[in-house]
Coordinates of C-alpha atoms in Angstrom, one line a residue:
Chain S
M6 CA 13.8 23.0 -0.4
V7 CA 10.4 22.0 -1.3
N8 CA 7.9 24.7 -0.9
I9 CA 4.9 23.4 1.0
S10 CA 4.0 26.8 2.0
S11 CA 0.8 26.6 -0.1
L12 CA -0.3 23.8 2.2
W13 CA 0.6 25.8 5.3
Q14 CA -1.0 28.9 3.8
Y15 CA -4.1 26.9 3.3
L16 CA -4.1 25.7 6.9
A17 CA -3.4 29.3 8.1
L18 CA -6.5 30.6 6.2
Q19 CA -8.9 28.6 8.4
S20 CA -9.9 31.4 10.6
P21 CA -13.5 31.6 11.6
L22 CA -13.8 34.9 9.7
Q23 CA -13.4 33.0 6.4
S24 CA -16.6 31.1 6.9
M25 CA -18.8 34.1 7.7
S26 CA -19.4 35.1 4.1
G27 CA -21.7 32.2 3.7
E28 CA -20.2 31.4 0.4
Q29 CA -19.6 27.9 -0.8
F30 CA -15.9 27.4 -0.3
N31 CA -13.5 25.8 -2.7
I32 CA -9.8 25.8 -3.0
T33 CA -9.6 27.9 -6.1
K34 CA -11.9 30.6 -4.7
M35 CA -9.7 30.8 -1.7
G36 CA -6.8 31.5 -4.0
L37 CA -5.2 28.2 -3.1
T38 CA -3.4 25.8 -5.4
T39 CA -5.2 22.8 -6.8
Y40 CA -2.3 20.4 -7.0
S41 CA -1.5 18.7 -10.3
L42 CA 0.8 15.9 -11.4
P43 CA 4.2 17.4 -12.4
Q44 CA 5.7 16.2 -15.7
L45 CA 8.7 14.0 -15.4
P46 CA 11.9 15.8 -16.4
Y47 CA 12.8 12.7 -18.6
A48 CA 11.1 9.9 -20.5
Y49 CA 9.6 6.9 -18.7
D50 CA 12.4 4.7 -20.1
A51 CA 15.2 7.1 -19.3
L52 CA 16.3 5.4 -16.2
E53 CA 16.6 1.9 -17.8
P54 CA 18.1 -0.5 -17.1
H55 CA 18.1 0.5 -13.4
I56 CA 14.4 1.4 -13.2
S57 CA 12.2 -0.1 -15.9
A58 CA 9.9 2.1 -18.0
Q59 CA 6.9 0.1 -16.8
I60 CA 7.7 0.9 -13.2
M61 CA 8.2 4.6 -14.0
Q62 CA 5.0 4.9 -16.0
L63 CA 2.9 3.2 -13.3
H64 CA 4.7 5.0 -10.5
H65 CA 4.2 8.4 -12.1
S66 CA 1.0 8.3 -14.0
K67 CA -0.9 6.0 -11.5
H68 CA 0.6 6.2 -8.0
H69 CA 1.6 9.8 -8.0
Q70 CA -1.6 10.8 -9.8
A71 CA -3.6 9.1 -7.1
Y72 CA -1.8 11.1 -4.3
V73 CA -2.5 14.3 -6.2
T74 CA -6.2 13.4 -6.8
N75 CA -6.8 12.4 -3.2
L76 CA -4.9 15.4 -1.8
N77 CA -7.2 17.8 -3.8
K78 CA -10.2 15.8 -2.7
A79 CA -9.2 15.9 1.0
L80 CA -8.4 19.7 0.8
E81 CA -11.8 20.3 -0.8
S82 CA -13.6 18.4 1.9
H83 CA -11.5 20.3 4.5
V84 CA -12.5 23.6 3.1
A85 CA -16.1 22.6 3.3
A86 CA -15.6 21.4 6.9
V87 CA -14.0 24.7 7.8
A88 CA -16.9 26.6 6.2
A89 CA -19.3 24.5 8.2
N90 CA -17.4 24.9 11.4
D91 CA -17.2 21.2 11.6
I92 CA -14.1 20.6 13.6
A93 CA -14.6 16.8 13.9
S94 CA -14.5 16.5 10.1
Q95 CA -11.5 18.7 9.9
I96 CA -9.6 16.5 12.3
A97 CA -10.8 13.4 10.5
L98 CA -9.3 14.7 7.3
Q99 CA -5.8 15.4 8.7
Q100 CA -4.5 11.9 8.1
A101 CA -5.6 11.9 4.4
I102 CA -4.0 15.3 3.9
K103 CA -0.8 14.1 5.5
F104 CA -0.7 10.9 3.5
N105 CA -1.7 12.2 0.1
G106 CA 0.1 15.6 0.6
G107 CA 3.2 13.7 1.7
G108 CA 2.9 11.3 -1.3
H109 CA 2.7 14.3 -3.7
I110 CA 5.7 16.1 -2.0
N111 CA 7.8 13.0 -1.8
H112 CA 7.4 11.8 -5.3
S113 CA 7.9 15.3 -6.7
L114 CA 11.2 15.5 -4.9
F115 CA 12.1 12.0 -6.0
W116 CA 11.6 12.4 -9.7
K117 CA 13.9 15.5 -9.7
N118 CA 16.6 13.8 -7.8
L119 CA 16.9 11.1 -10.4
A120 CA 18.5 11.3 -13.9
P121 CA 19.5 9.0 -16.7
A122 CA 22.6 6.9 -15.8
G123 CA 25.7 8.3 -17.5
S124 CA 24.3 11.8 -17.8
D125 CA 26.3 14.8 -16.5
E126 CA 23.7 15.1 -13.7
T127 CA 24.6 11.7 -12.3
S128 CA 28.3 12.5 -12.0
L129 CA 29.6 13.3 -8.5
S130 CA 31.5 16.2 -10.0
A131 CA 28.1 18.0 -10.4
A132 CA 28.0 18.3 -6.6
K133 CA 31.5 19.0 -5.4
D134 CA 30.5 20.9 -2.2
L135 CA 28.0 18.3 -1.2
V136 CA 30.4 15.4 -1.8
T137 CA 33.0 17.2 0.3
A138 CA 30.4 17.6 3.1
I139 CA 29.4 13.9 2.8
E140 CA 33.1 12.8 3.0
S141 CA 33.7 14.9 6.1
T142 CA 30.5 13.6 7.7
W143 CA 30.9 9.8 6.9
G144 CA 34.6 9.6 6.4
S145 CA 34.3 8.6 2.8
F146 CA 31.7 8.6 0.0
D147 CA 31.8 4.8 0.0
N148 CA 31.0 4.7 3.7
F149 CA 28.1 7.1 3.2
K150 CA 26.8 4.9 0.4
K151 CA 27.0 1.8 2.6
T152 CA 25.4 3.5 5.5
F153 CA 22.6 5.0 3.5
S154 CA 21.9 1.6 1.7
A155 CA 21.8 -0.3 5.0
I156 CA 19.3 2.2 6.4
L157 CA 17.1 1.9 3.3
L158 CA 17.1 -1.9 3.6
S159 CA 16.2 -1.7 7.3
I160 CA 12.9 0.1 6.6
Q161 CA 10.0 -2.0 7.9
G162 CA 7.1 -1.7 5.5
S163 CA 6.6 1.2 3.2
G164 CA 8.7 4.3 3.5
W165 CA 11.5 6.5 2.3
G166 CA 15.1 7.2 3.0
W167 CA 16.4 10.7 2.8
L168 CA 19.7 12.6 3.0
V169 CA 18.8 15.9 4.7
R170 CA 20.4 19.0 5.9
E171 CA 19.3 19.1 9.4
G172 CA 17.4 22.2 10.6
G173 CA 18.1 24.4 7.6
Q174 CA 20.7 25.7 5.2
Q175 CA 23.4 25.8 7.8
G176 CA 22.7 22.4 9.2
G177 CA 24.8 19.2 9.1
L178 CA 24.0 16.2 6.9
R179 CA 21.9 13.4 8.2
I180 CA 20.2 10.3 6.9
V181 CA 16.6 10.0 8.0
T182 CA 13.7 7.7 7.1
T183 CA 10.0 8.4 7.0
K184 CA 7.2 5.9 7.1
D185 CA 4.5 5.4 4.5
Q186 CA 4.2 8.9 2.8
D187 CA 5.2 11.0 5.8
P188 CA 7.1 13.9 4.3
V189 CA 10.3 15.4 5.7
V190 CA 9.1 18.5 7.7
G191 CA 10.3 20.6 10.6
G192 CA 12.9 22.6 8.7
D193 CA 15.1 19.8 7.5
I194 CA 16.1 20.3 3.9
V195 CA 15.9 17.3 1.6
I196 CA 19.0 16.7 -0.5
F197 CA 17.7 13.5 -2.1
G198 CA 15.3 10.7 -1.4
V199 CA 14.8 7.1 -2.3
D200 CA 11.4 5.5 -2.4
M201 CA 11.3 2.1 -0.6
W202 CA 7.7 1.3 -1.3
E203 CA 7.5 -2.0 -3.1
H204 CA 5.7 -0.4 -6.0
A205 CA 9.0 1.5 -6.7
Y206 CA 10.9 -1.7 -7.6
Y207 CA 8.8 -4.9 -7.4
L208 CA 7.9 -5.4 -11.1
Q209 CA 11.6 -5.4 -11.9
Y210 CA 13.4 -6.6 -8.8
L211 CA 10.7 -8.7 -7.1
N212 CA 11.8 -9.4 -3.5
G213 CA 15.4 -8.5 -4.3
K214 CA 15.3 -5.0 -2.9
A215 CA 19.0 -5.0 -2.2
A216 CA 19.6 -5.0 -5.9
Y217 CA 17.3 -2.0 -6.4
V218 CA 19.1 -0.1 -3.7
E219 CA 22.5 -1.0 -5.3
N220 CA 21.3 0.2 -8.7
I221 CA 19.6 3.4 -7.7
W222 CA 23.0 5.0 -7.1
N223 CA 23.5 4.9 -10.9
V224 CA 20.6 7.3 -11.4
I225 CA 20.9 9.8 -8.5
N226 CA 20.8 13.3 -9.9
W227 CA 23.8 14.8 -8.0
K228 CA 23.3 18.1 -9.8
T229 CA 19.9 18.5 -8.2
A230 CA 21.2 17.2 -4.9
G231 CA 24.1 19.6 -4.9
E232 CA 21.8 22.5 -5.6
R233 CA 19.4 21.6 -2.8
F234 CA 22.5 21.3 -0.5
L235 CA 23.6 24.8 -1.4
G236 CA 20.1 26.3 -1.5
T237 CA 20.4 27.3 -5.1
S238 CA 17.8 25.0 -6.5
S239 CA 15.1 27.1 -8.1
S240 CA 12.9 24.4 -9.5
D241 CA 11.8 22.9 -6.2
N242 CA 10.4 26.3 -5.1
M243 CA 7.6 26.3 -7.6
P244 CA 4.2 26.0 -6.0
E245 CA 3.8 22.8 -8.0
L246 CA 7.0 21.5 -6.4
Chain I
M15 CA -1.6 -20.8 16.8
S16 CA -0.9 -23.8 14.7
S17 CA 1.6 -26.2 16.1
T18 CA 3.3 -26.5 12.7
L19 CA 4.6 -23.0 13.1
L20 CA 7.3 -23.9 15.6
R21 CA 9.4 -26.9 15.3
T22 CA 11.2 -28.0 18.4
V23 CA 14.9 -28.6 18.1
P24 CA 17.4 -29.1 20.9
A25 CA 19.9 -26.3 21.3
L26 CA 23.2 -27.0 23.0
R27 CA 24.2 -23.4 23.4
G28 CA 25.8 -23.2 26.8
A29 CA 27.4 -26.6 26.8
V30 CA 28.9 -26.3 23.4
R31 CA 30.4 -22.9 24.0
A32 CA 31.8 -24.0 27.3
S33 CA 33.5 -27.1 26.1
G34 CA 34.2 -26.3 22.5
A35 CA 33.1 -29.7 21.6
L36 CA 29.9 -31.8 21.6
K37 CA 29.6 -34.1 24.6
P38 CA 27.5 -37.2 24.7
A39 CA 23.8 -36.4 25.2
S40 CA 23.7 -37.8 28.7
A41 CA 26.4 -35.4 29.9
L42 CA 24.3 -32.5 28.6
A43 CA 21.2 -33.3 30.5
S44 CA 21.7 -30.5 33.0
T45 CA 23.0 -27.8 30.7
S46 CA 21.0 -28.2 27.5
F47 CA 17.6 -26.9 26.9
V48 CA 14.9 -27.2 24.3
R49 CA 14.7 -24.3 21.8
S50 CA 12.0 -23.7 19.3
K51 CA 13.1 -22.7 15.9
A52 CA 10.6 -21.2 13.4
T53 CA 10.4 -22.9 10.1
L54 CA 8.6 -22.1 6.9
P55 CA 5.3 -24.1 6.9
D56 CA 4.3 -25.9 3.7
L57 CA 1.5 -24.4 1.8
P58 CA -1.7 -26.5 2.1
Y59 CA -2.1 -26.2 -1.7
D60 CA 0.0 -25.7 -4.9
Y61 CA 1.4 -22.3 -5.8
G62 CA -1.0 -22.2 -8.8
A63 CA -4.1 -23.3 -6.8
L64 CA -5.4 -19.8 -6.2
E65 CA -5.4 -18.8 -9.9
P66 CA -6.8 -16.8 -11.5
Y67 CA -7.4 -14.7 -8.4
I68 CA -3.8 -14.8 -7.2
S69 CA -1.2 -15.9 -9.7
G70 CA 1.2 -18.8 -9.1
K71 CA 4.1 -16.5 -9.4
I72 CA 2.9 -14.2 -6.6
M73 CA 2.2 -17.2 -4.4
E74 CA 5.6 -18.7 -5.0
L75 CA 7.6 -15.5 -4.3
H76 CA 5.3 -14.6 -1.4
H77 CA 5.8 -18.0 0.3
K78 CA 9.2 -19.0 -0.7
K79 CA 11.0 -15.7 -0.5
H80 CA 9.0 -13.2 1.6
H81 CA 7.7 -15.6 4.2
Q82 CA 11.1 -17.3 4.4
T83 CA 12.8 -14.0 5.0
Y84 CA 10.5 -13.4 8.0
V85 CA 11.3 -16.9 9.3
N86 CA 15.0 -16.2 9.0
G87 CA 14.7 -12.8 10.5
L88 CA 12.7 -14.2 13.5
N89 CA 15.2 -16.9 14.2
S90 CA 18.1 -14.5 13.9
A91 CA 16.4 -12.0 16.3
L92 CA 15.7 -14.9 18.7
D93 CA 19.3 -16.0 18.5
T94 CA 20.5 -12.5 19.2
I95 CA 18.2 -12.1 22.2
A96 CA 19.3 -15.5 23.6
E97 CA 22.9 -14.6 23.2
A98 CA 22.4 -11.2 24.8
E99 CA 20.4 -12.7 27.6
S100 CA 23.1 -15.3 28.3
K101 CA 25.6 -12.4 28.8
G102 CA 23.2 -10.4 30.9
D103 CA 23.1 -7.7 28.2
F104 CA 19.4 -6.8 28.6
T105 CA 19.8 -3.5 26.8
K106 CA 20.8 -5.4 23.7
A107 CA 18.1 -8.0 24.2
A108 CA 15.4 -5.2 24.5
S109 CA 16.8 -3.4 21.5
M110 CA 15.7 -6.4 19.4
A111 CA 12.0 -5.8 20.1
P112 CA 11.2 -4.0 16.8
L113 CA 12.9 -6.8 14.7
L114 CA 11.2 -9.5 16.8
N115 CA 7.8 -7.8 16.3
F116 CA 8.4 -7.3 12.6
H117 CA 9.7 -10.8 11.7
G118 CA 7.7 -12.6 14.3
G119 CA 4.6 -10.8 13.1
G120 CA 5.5 -11.5 9.5
H121 CA 5.8 -15.2 10.3
L122 CA 2.6 -15.4 12.2
N123 CA 0.6 -13.3 9.8
H124 CA 1.6 -15.3 6.7
S125 CA 1.1 -18.6 8.4
L126 CA -2.5 -17.6 9.3
F127 CA -3.0 -16.1 5.8
W128 CA -2.0 -19.3 3.8
E129 CA -4.5 -21.3 5.9
N130 CA -7.4 -19.0 5.5
L131 CA -7.1 -19.3 1.7
A132 CA -8.1 -22.2 -0.5
A133 CA -8.6 -22.9 -4.2
A134 CA -11.9 -21.6 -5.5
S135 CA -12.5 -25.1 -6.9
R136 CA -12.1 -26.6 -3.4
E137 CA -13.0 -24.9 -0.1
G138 CA -12.4 -21.4 -1.3
G139 CA -15.0 -18.7 -1.8
G140 CA -18.7 -18.6 -1.1
E141 CA -20.1 -17.6 2.2
P142 CA -19.7 -18.9 5.7
D143 CA -22.5 -20.9 7.3
G144 CA -23.6 -22.1 10.7
A145 CA -22.5 -20.2 13.9
L146 CA -20.0 -18.0 12.0
K147 CA -22.6 -16.8 9.6
K148 CA -24.9 -16.0 12.5
A149 CA -22.2 -14.1 14.2
I150 CA -21.3 -12.1 11.1
D151 CA -25.0 -11.3 10.4
S152 CA -25.4 -10.1 14.0
D153 CA -22.2 -8.1 14.2
F154 CA -22.1 -6.7 10.7
G155 CA -25.7 -6.8 9.6
S156 CA -25.0 -9.1 6.7
F157 CA -22.2 -10.9 5.0
D158 CA -22.3 -8.3 2.2
N159 CA -22.0 -5.5 4.6
F160 CA -19.1 -7.3 6.3
R161 CA -17.3 -7.7 3.0
K162 CA -17.8 -4.1 2.1
Q163 CA -16.5 -2.9 5.5
M164 CA -13.5 -5.2 5.2
N165 CA -12.7 -3.9 1.7
T166 CA -13.0 -0.3 2.9
A167 CA -10.6 -1.1 5.8
L168 CA -8.2 -2.6 3.3
A169 CA -8.4 0.3 1.0
G170 CA -7.8 2.7 3.9
I171 CA -4.4 1.2 4.9
Q172 CA -1.8 3.8 4.2
G173 CA 1.4 1.9 3.4
S174 CA 1.9 -1.8 4.1
G175 CA -0.3 -3.7 6.4
W176 CA -3.1 -6.2 7.0
A177 CA -6.8 -6.3 7.7
W178 CA -8.3 -9.0 10.0
L179 CA -11.6 -10.3 11.0
V180 CA -11.2 -10.9 14.7
K181 CA -13.1 -12.2 17.6
D182 CA -12.9 -10.2 20.8
K183 CA -12.3 -12.9 23.4
T184 CA -13.7 -10.7 26.2
S185 CA -17.0 -10.0 24.6
G186 CA -17.3 -12.8 22.0
T187 CA -18.2 -10.3 19.3
L188 CA -16.6 -10.0 15.8
G189 CA -14.8 -7.0 14.6
L190 CA -12.4 -5.6 12.0
V191 CA -9.0 -4.4 12.7
T192 CA -6.1 -3.2 10.6
R193 CA -2.4 -3.6 11.5
A194 CA 0.5 -1.6 10.1
N195 CA 3.4 -3.5 8.4
Q196 CA 3.8 -6.9 10.1
D197 CA 2.3 -6.0 13.5
P198 CA 0.5 -9.1 14.6
V199 CA -3.0 -9.2 16.1
T200 CA -2.7 -9.6 19.8
G201 CA -4.4 -8.6 23.0
P202 CA -8.1 -9.5 23.4
Y203 CA -8.4 -10.3 19.7
A204 CA -8.2 -13.7 18.1
P205 CA -7.4 -13.4 14.4
L206 CA -10.0 -15.4 12.3
M207 CA -9.2 -14.3 8.8
G208 CA -6.5 -12.0 7.4
I209 CA -5.9 -10.3 4.1
D210 CA -2.4 -9.1 3.2
A211 CA -2.4 -5.6 1.8
W212 CA 1.3 -5.3 1.2
E213 CA 2.0 -4.5 -2.4
H214 CA 4.0 -7.7 -2.8
A215 CA 0.8 -9.6 -2.2
Y216 CA -0.7 -8.4 -5.5
Y217 CA 1.5 -6.1 -7.5
L218 CA 2.8 -8.5 -10.1
Q219 CA -0.8 -9.3 -11.1
Y220 CA -2.9 -6.2 -10.2
E221 CA -0.2 -3.4 -10.2
N222 CA -1.7 -0.3 -8.7
R223 CA -5.3 -1.6 -9.0
K224 CA -5.4 -2.9 -5.5
A225 CA -9.2 -2.6 -5.3
E226 CA -9.4 -5.4 -7.9
Y227 CA -7.2 -7.6 -5.7
F228 CA -9.4 -6.9 -2.7
D229 CA -12.5 -7.9 -4.7
A230 CA -10.9 -11.0 -6.1
I231 CA -9.6 -12.5 -2.9
W232 CA -13.1 -13.3 -1.6
N233 CA -13.1 -16.1 -4.2
V234 CA -10.4 -17.9 -2.3
I235 CA -11.2 -17.3 1.3
N236 CA -11.3 -20.6 3.2
W237 CA -14.4 -20.3 5.4
K238 CA -13.9 -23.7 6.8
T239 CA -10.6 -22.5 8.4
V240 CA -12.2 -19.3 9.5
A241 CA -15.1 -21.2 11.1
S242 CA -12.8 -23.5 12.9
R243 CA -10.8 -20.6 14.3
F244 CA -14.1 -18.9 15.3
D245 CA -15.2 -22.1 17.2
K246 CA -11.9 -22.3 19.0
A247 CA -11.5 -18.7 19.9

């Protein structure tokens, strides 16, 4: 499960007492994380031919970076608004925090649930328990794949498709979509996600998003997915996601 | 809305299904009805006409593939609704609302968009004049200010969507609105000029640098079209 507790911790720290010291607030002084772009766990060209190196490079170094930069900016402004008891500005910043914070969380999860085709991580045998749960939920793995793919293709506009464990570590499996950069929140555990923004595939697949969806299955990191399913994934719990 | 958007074709739904065969037209007079089918409108210029601001490749894919998909999706949604309606299955008909909105909106938005663009060497670019210029000056302060506000609105779209210069039909004033995904401009607003902020509208040429696309597109805005929509609204 992704740890977004730093964001919640940040929001929880907005008590009026915090602003009485008269100090200039910033995220670092409050002991909060300034978010930074995580390194990819593989080279930009590692997912070829299914996702081109050019897409990966832009997607990571430009798009994801922009979410990180704008999240930090929004959080800084928010801290200042809290210090100034400016509730209107705090409210006005919520959407930017959600969008850019979501963009940061979603992409961080996404990179880790991908791996080079043919690697051990992309083998279904790396996630035996998860595969068993998928088969019992959807009848067969093939049926799950078909269902998930159809849901991805039905997204209108920008968004994400996710396999989640509903409500927590004991929950059942479910496919959900989120629009734009809305993150999965509310206790659902992300097993893996697929980015359906056009920037995730357009340079290579153009308007042929069905082919992108078909090919993404070759680079799903089932090892990561299986660990998230079992709650044994340690890497996602870092403050930096 | 331009009359070229909808082409009228006769549909013989009830009669054909009932008899299993086509009857002479005269026999159908009481059971046939006229149905409009959406079709892809021709572009009023070549795919390469908006270069270097919008590449020919983008225009070709955008028109021939993306817009065509909305046209197909709209017709398919309308067919499903008509079919459900004929069976009295209104739950099914109502469930098509999101697809109708998405594909219908996609068709309307793109049809308006193509016509409010033109080659920089022809009607494209520059600034509006006459009554439209006056209205922009009065409602936005100046053309420059309007352009700045429109670009800020475009940059602020989170995800896919559009920004529009609109005329409020109740007050007669101009305004800026954004719409998510393919939501069309409706209600009291008449769309005068739209800019597509979906990634497919610019990504092949501008990649993640969407601000450059938003700057460039002003070179190919067809103010003649915008002025004529303003006059009619």
